Coordinates of C-alpha atoms in Angstrom, one line a residue:
X1 CA 38.5 69.2 69.2
X2 CA 35.9 66.4 70.2
X3 CA 34.4 66.6 73.6
X4 CA 35.6 63.2 74.6
X5 CA 39.3 64.3 73.9
X6 CA 39.1 67.5 75.7
X7 CA 37.2 66.1 78.6
X8 CA 40.1 63.7 79.1
X9 CA 42.4 66.5 79.9
X10 CA 40.9 66.6 83.5
X11 CA 41.6 63.0 83.9
X12 CA 45.2 63.5 82.8
X13 CA 45.7 66.3 85.1
X14 CA 44.5 64.0 88.0
X15 CA 46.8 61.1 86.6
X16 CA 49.8 63.3 86.4
X17 CA 49.2 64.9 89.9
X18 CA 49.0 61.4 91.5
X19 CA 52.1 60.5 89.5
X20 CA 54.1 63.5 90.9
X21 CA 52.7 62.9 94.6
X22 CA 53.9 59.2 94.3
X23 CA 57.4 60.3 93.2
X24 CA 57.6 63.0 95.8
X25 CA 56.5 60.5 98.6
X26 CA 59.0 57.8 97.2
X27 CA 61.8 60.4 97.9
X28 CA 60.4 61.7 101.1
X29 CA 60.3 65.2 100.0
X30 CA 57.9 67.7 101.7
X31 CA 55.3 69.7 99.7
X32 CA 57.1 72.7 101.2
X33 CA 60.5 71.6 99.5
X34 CA 59.1 70.9 96.3
X35 CA 57.2 74.2 96.1
X36 CA 60.5 76.0 96.9
X37 CA 62.2 74.2 93.8
X38 CA 59.6 75.6 91.4
X39 CA 59.3 79.0 93.2
X40 CA 55.9 78.1 94.4
X41 CA 54.0 77.5 97.7
X42 CA 53.2 74.3 99.4
X43 CA 49.5 74.8 98.5
X44 CA 50.4 75.1 94.8
X45 CA 52.1 71.6 94.9
X46 CA 49.1 70.4 96.7
X47 CA 46.7 71.7 94.0
X48 CA 49.0 70.1 91.4
X49 CA 49.0 66.8 93.0
X50 CA 45.2 66.9 93.1
X51 CA 45.0 67.9 89.5
X52 CA 43.1 71.1 90.2
X53 CA 45.5 73.5 88.2
X54 CA 47.3 73.3 84.7
X55 CA 50.9 72.3 84.6
X56 CA 53.8 74.3 83.3
X57 CA 56.4 72.2 81.5
X58 CA 59.1 73.9 83.3
X59 CA 57.6 73.2 86.7
X60 CA 57.2 69.5 85.7
X61 CA 60.8 69.2 84.5
X62 CA 62.1 70.9 87.6
X63 CA 60.0 68.5 89.8
X64 CA 61.1 65.5 88.0
X65 CA 64.8 66.4 88.5
X66 CA 64.1 67.0 92.2
X67 CA 62.6 63.6 92.4
X68 CA 65.4 61.9 90.7
X69 CA 63.7 61.0 87.4
X70 CA 66.6 60.8 84.9
X71 CA 65.2 58.2 82.5
X72 CA 64.5 60.1 79.4
X73 CA 61.5 57.7 78.3
X74 CA 59.8 58.3 81.7
X75 CA 60.5 62.1 81.7
X76 CA 59.2 62.3 78.1
X77 CA 56.1 60.3 78.9
X78 CA 55.2 62.5 81.8
X79 CA 55.9 65.7 80.1
X80 CA 53.7 64.6 77.4
X81 CA 50.9 63.9 80.0
X82 CA 51.4 67.4 81.1
X83 CA 51.0 68.8 77.6
X84 CA 47.8 67.0 77.1
X85 CA 46.5 67.9 80.6
X86 CA 46.6 71.4 79.4
X87 CA 44.2 71.2 76.6
X88 CA 41.2 73.2 77.1
X89 CA 37.8 71.5 77.2
X90 CA 34.9 72.5 75.0
X91 CA 33.1 73.8 78.2
X92 CA 35.8 76.5 78.6
X93 CA 33.7 78.6 76.1
X94 CA 30.9 78.6 78.8
X95 CA 33.2 80.1 81.4
X96 CA 31.1 83.1 81.7
X97 CA 28.3 81.3 83.2
X98 CA 30.3 78.1 84.7
X99 CA 31.4 78.1 88.1
X100 CA 35.1 77.1 88.5
X101 CA 34.3 74.1 90.7
X102 CA 31.9 72.8 88.3
X103 CA 34.3 72.9 85.4
X104 CA 36.2 70.0 87.0
X105 CA 33.0 68.0 87.2
X106 CA 32.1 68.3 83.7
X107 CA 35.6 67.1 82.6
X108 CA 35.3 64.1 84.7
X109 CA 31.8 63.3 83.6
X110 CA 32.9 63.6 80.0
X111 CA 35.9 61.2 80.5
X112 CA 34.0 58.6 82.6
X113 CA 33.1 55.2 81.1
X114 CA 30.3 54.6 83.8
X115 CA 28.1 57.4 85.4
X116 CA 25.9 56.3 88.2
X117 CA 23.6 58.8 89.8
X118 CA 20.8 58.9 92.5
X119 CA 18.8 62.2 92.3
X120 CA 15.9 63.3 94.6
X121 CA 15.3 66.9 93.9
X122 CA 14.8 67.0 90.2
X123 CA 15.5 65.0 87.0
X124 CA 19.4 64.8 86.5
X125 CA 20.8 67.3 84.1
X126 CA 21.8 64.5 81.6
X127 CA 18.2 63.6 81.2
X128 CA 16.4 66.9 81.2
X129 CA 14.7 68.4 78.2
X130 CA 15.2 71.9 77.0
X131 CA 11.9 73.0 78.6
X132 CA 12.6 71.3 82.0
X133 CA 16.1 72.5 82.1
X134 CA 15.0 76.1 81.3
X135 CA 12.4 75.9 84.1
X136 CA 15.0 74.5 86.7
X137 CA 17.6 77.0 85.8
X138 CA 15.3 80.0 85.7
X139 CA 14.0 79.0 89.3
X140 CA 17.4 78.6 90.6
X141 CA 18.7 81.8 89.1
X142 CA 15.9 84.2 89.8
X143 CA 16.3 87.6 88.5
X144 CA 19.3 86.6 86.2
X145 CA 19.4 87.9 82.6
X146 CA 17.6 86.0 80.0
X147 CA 20.9 85.6 78.1
X148 CA 22.6 83.9 81.1
X149 CA 19.8 81.4 81.5
X150 CA 19.9 80.5 77.9
X151 CA 23.6 79.9 78.2
X152 CA 23.4 77.6 81.1
X153 CA 20.5 75.7 79.4
X154 CA 22.8 75.5 76.2
X155 CA 25.6 74.2 78.4
X156 CA 23.3 71.5 79.9
X157 CA 22.2 70.3 76.5
X158 CA 25.7 70.2 75.2
X159 CA 26.8 67.8 78.1
X160 CA 23.8 65.5 77.2
X161 CA 25.4 64.8 73.7
X162 CA 28.0 62.4 75.5
X163 CA 25.1 60.0 76.1
X164 CA 24.5 59.5 72.3
X165 CA 28.0 59.7 71.2
X166 CA 30.0 56.9 69.4
X167 CA 31.8 56.0 72.7
X168 CA 29.1 56.9 75.1
X169 CA 29.5 55.9 78.8
X170 CA 27.1 53.5 80.6
X171 CA 24.7 55.6 82.4
X172 CA 22.8 54.1 85.4
X173 CA 20.2 56.6 87.0
X174 CA 18.1 56.0 90.0
X175 CA 15.5 58.8 90.3
X176 CA 13.5 59.3 93.5
X177 CA 9.8 59.5 92.9
X178 CA 9.9 63.0 94.4
X179 CA 12.0 64.2 91.6
X180 CA 9.4 63.1 89.1
X181 CA 6.3 64.5 91.0
X182 CA 7.9 68.1 91.8
X183 CA 6.6 70.3 88.9
X184 CA 9.0 72.4 86.8
X185 CA 7.6 74.5 83.9
X186 CA 4.0 73.5 83.9
X187 CA 2.0 70.5 82.7
X188 CA 3.3 70.3 79.3
X189 CA 6.9 70.6 80.2
X190 CA 6.4 67.8 82.7
X191 CA 4.7 65.6 80.2
X192 CA 7.4 66.1 77.8
X193 CA 10.0 65.4 80.3
X194 CA 8.3 62.0 81.4
X195 CA 8.2 61.0 77.8
X196 CA 11.8 61.8 77.3
X197 CA 12.7 59.7 80.3
X198 CA 10.9 56.7 78.9
X199 CA 12.6 57.2 75.6
X200 CA 16.1 57.6 77.1
X201 CA 15.5 54.5 79.3
X202 CA 15.4 52.4 76.1
X203 CA 18.8 53.5 75.0
X204 CA 21.1 50.6 75.2
X205 CA 23.7 52.3 77.5
X206 CA 21.1 53.7 79.7
X207 CA 19.6 52.0 82.7
X208 CA 16.9 54.0 84.5
X209 CA 15.1 53.0 87.8
X210 CA 12.5 54.9 89.8
X211 CA 12.6 54.7 93.6
X212 CA 8.9 54.8 94.5
X213 CA 7.4 56.5 97.6
X214 CA 5.9 53.3 98.5
X215 CA 9.3 51.7 99.3
X216 CA 9.7 53.9 102.3
X217 CA 13.2 54.7 103.6
X218 CA 16.0 53.5 101.5
X219 CA 19.9 53.7 101.1
X220 CA 19.8 57.1 99.5
X221 CA 18.6 58.8 102.7
X222 CA 21.9 61.2 102.6
X223 CA 20.8 62.8 99.6
X224 CA 21.8 62.9 95.8
X225 CA 25.2 61.7 94.7
X226 CA 27.1 60.7 91.6
X227 CA 29.7 58.1 91.1
X228 CA 32.1 58.2 88.2
X229 CA 34.4 55.3 86.9
X230 CA 37.1 55.8 84.2
X231 CA 38.8 53.5 81.6
X232 CA 42.1 54.5 83.1
X233 CA 43.2 51.7 85.5
X234 CA 45.3 54.1 87.4
X235 CA 42.2 56.3 88.4
X236 CA 40.1 55.2 91.1
X237 CA 36.2 55.8 91.2
X238 CA 35.1 59.2 92.3
X239 CA 32.1 60.4 94.3
X240 CA 30.8 63.7 93.4
X241 CA 28.7 65.5 96.0
X242 CA 27.2 68.9 94.8
X243 CA 26.4 71.8 97.2
X244 CA 25.0 75.3 96.7
X245 CA 28.3 77.1 96.1
X246 CA 30.9 74.3 95.8
X247 CA 31.3 70.5 95.5
X248 CA 33.1 67.7 97.2
X249 CA 35.0 65.1 95.3
X250 CA 35.6 61.8 97.3
X251 CA 38.3 59.2 96.2
X252 CA 39.5 57.7 99.4
X253 CA 38.8 54.0 99.1
X254 CA 36.8 53.6 102.6
X255 CA 34.6 56.6 101.6
X256 CA 34.0 55.5 98.0
X257 CA 33.2 52.0 99.3
X258 CA 30.3 53.4 101.7
X259 CA 28.7 55.0 98.5
X260 CA 29.1 52.0 96.5
X261 CA 27.3 50.0 99.0
X262 CA 24.5 52.6 99.1
X263 CA 24.4 52.7 95.1
X264 CA 24.2 48.8 95.0
X265 CA 21.4 48.8 97.5
X266 CA 19.5 51.5 95.6
X267 CA 19.8 49.5 92.4
X268 CA 18.7 46.3 94.2
X269 CA 15.8 47.9 95.9
X270 CA 14.3 50.0 93.0
X271 CA 12.1 48.3 90.6
X272 CA 14.0 47.2 87.5
X273 CA 14.0 49.1 84.2
X274 CA 10.7 47.9 82.6
X275 CA 8.7 48.2 85.8
X276 CA 10.2 51.7 86.2
X277 CA 9.1 52.5 82.8
X278 CA 5.5 51.4 83.8
X279 CA 5.8 53.8 86.8
X280 CA 6.8 56.6 84.4
X281 CA 3.9 55.9 82.1
X282 CA 1.5 55.9 85.0
X283 CA 3.0 59.3 86.1
X284 CA 2.5 60.4 82.6
X285 CA -1.2 59.6 82.6
X286 CA -1.7 61.6 85.8
X287 CA 0.0 64.6 84.6

């Protein structure tokens, strides 16, 4: 199965979950009552409505009956969505090295039509060379078996294929100059990485900007973040904040709006793509 098809399963889980939540709310039914109807807990209903678990056809059928959905066309549509939502993504084969909380992100990333990121610690994973990725993973996983490190690097490289796929998303990256000056893997690795960034910045679907030290304080002061937009009109933008052992997914309109303002400000205040390429070329000469 193509990566784009399987990654869409995550989006379908979220869409189905939001539909079930809307139906439950319209009937004034509590999560506890909904859980009782499918022999599950209130927290299980919450996870279903957030799209964080797979769906059993029987559970969806029982919930639709409880919510008064009798129209066969509507029922078939939602049950079809449940079947599609349970398709395993390509990344499941990396389950031995992939944290559960990150699987959701990979699915969302693969289904997005627009990915916008601000990165301050290191070059974003979608733009890393193999050598740079190996250095980053090795430093972050000190003492890990070599095989595990190689698997994690392979996963990162597999994700990057989306940027050059036939239906590639638009990718807009703002890299803080700190991410470009912090060495990973030695001089040649860094030189290869800088050359790769220059090359990727010339791809038609990629916009790359560098926020220079010389600008001073800026809108990205709260740290790295990612914004994902999807082709499905029913799905709102999502802000992804990665932490050491987990991640936050923000989709409340007021929270997303604050990050949208910060992203727009970063785009406006950073040098444009051509000037940013010149900054990269200057760093390459210094490396």
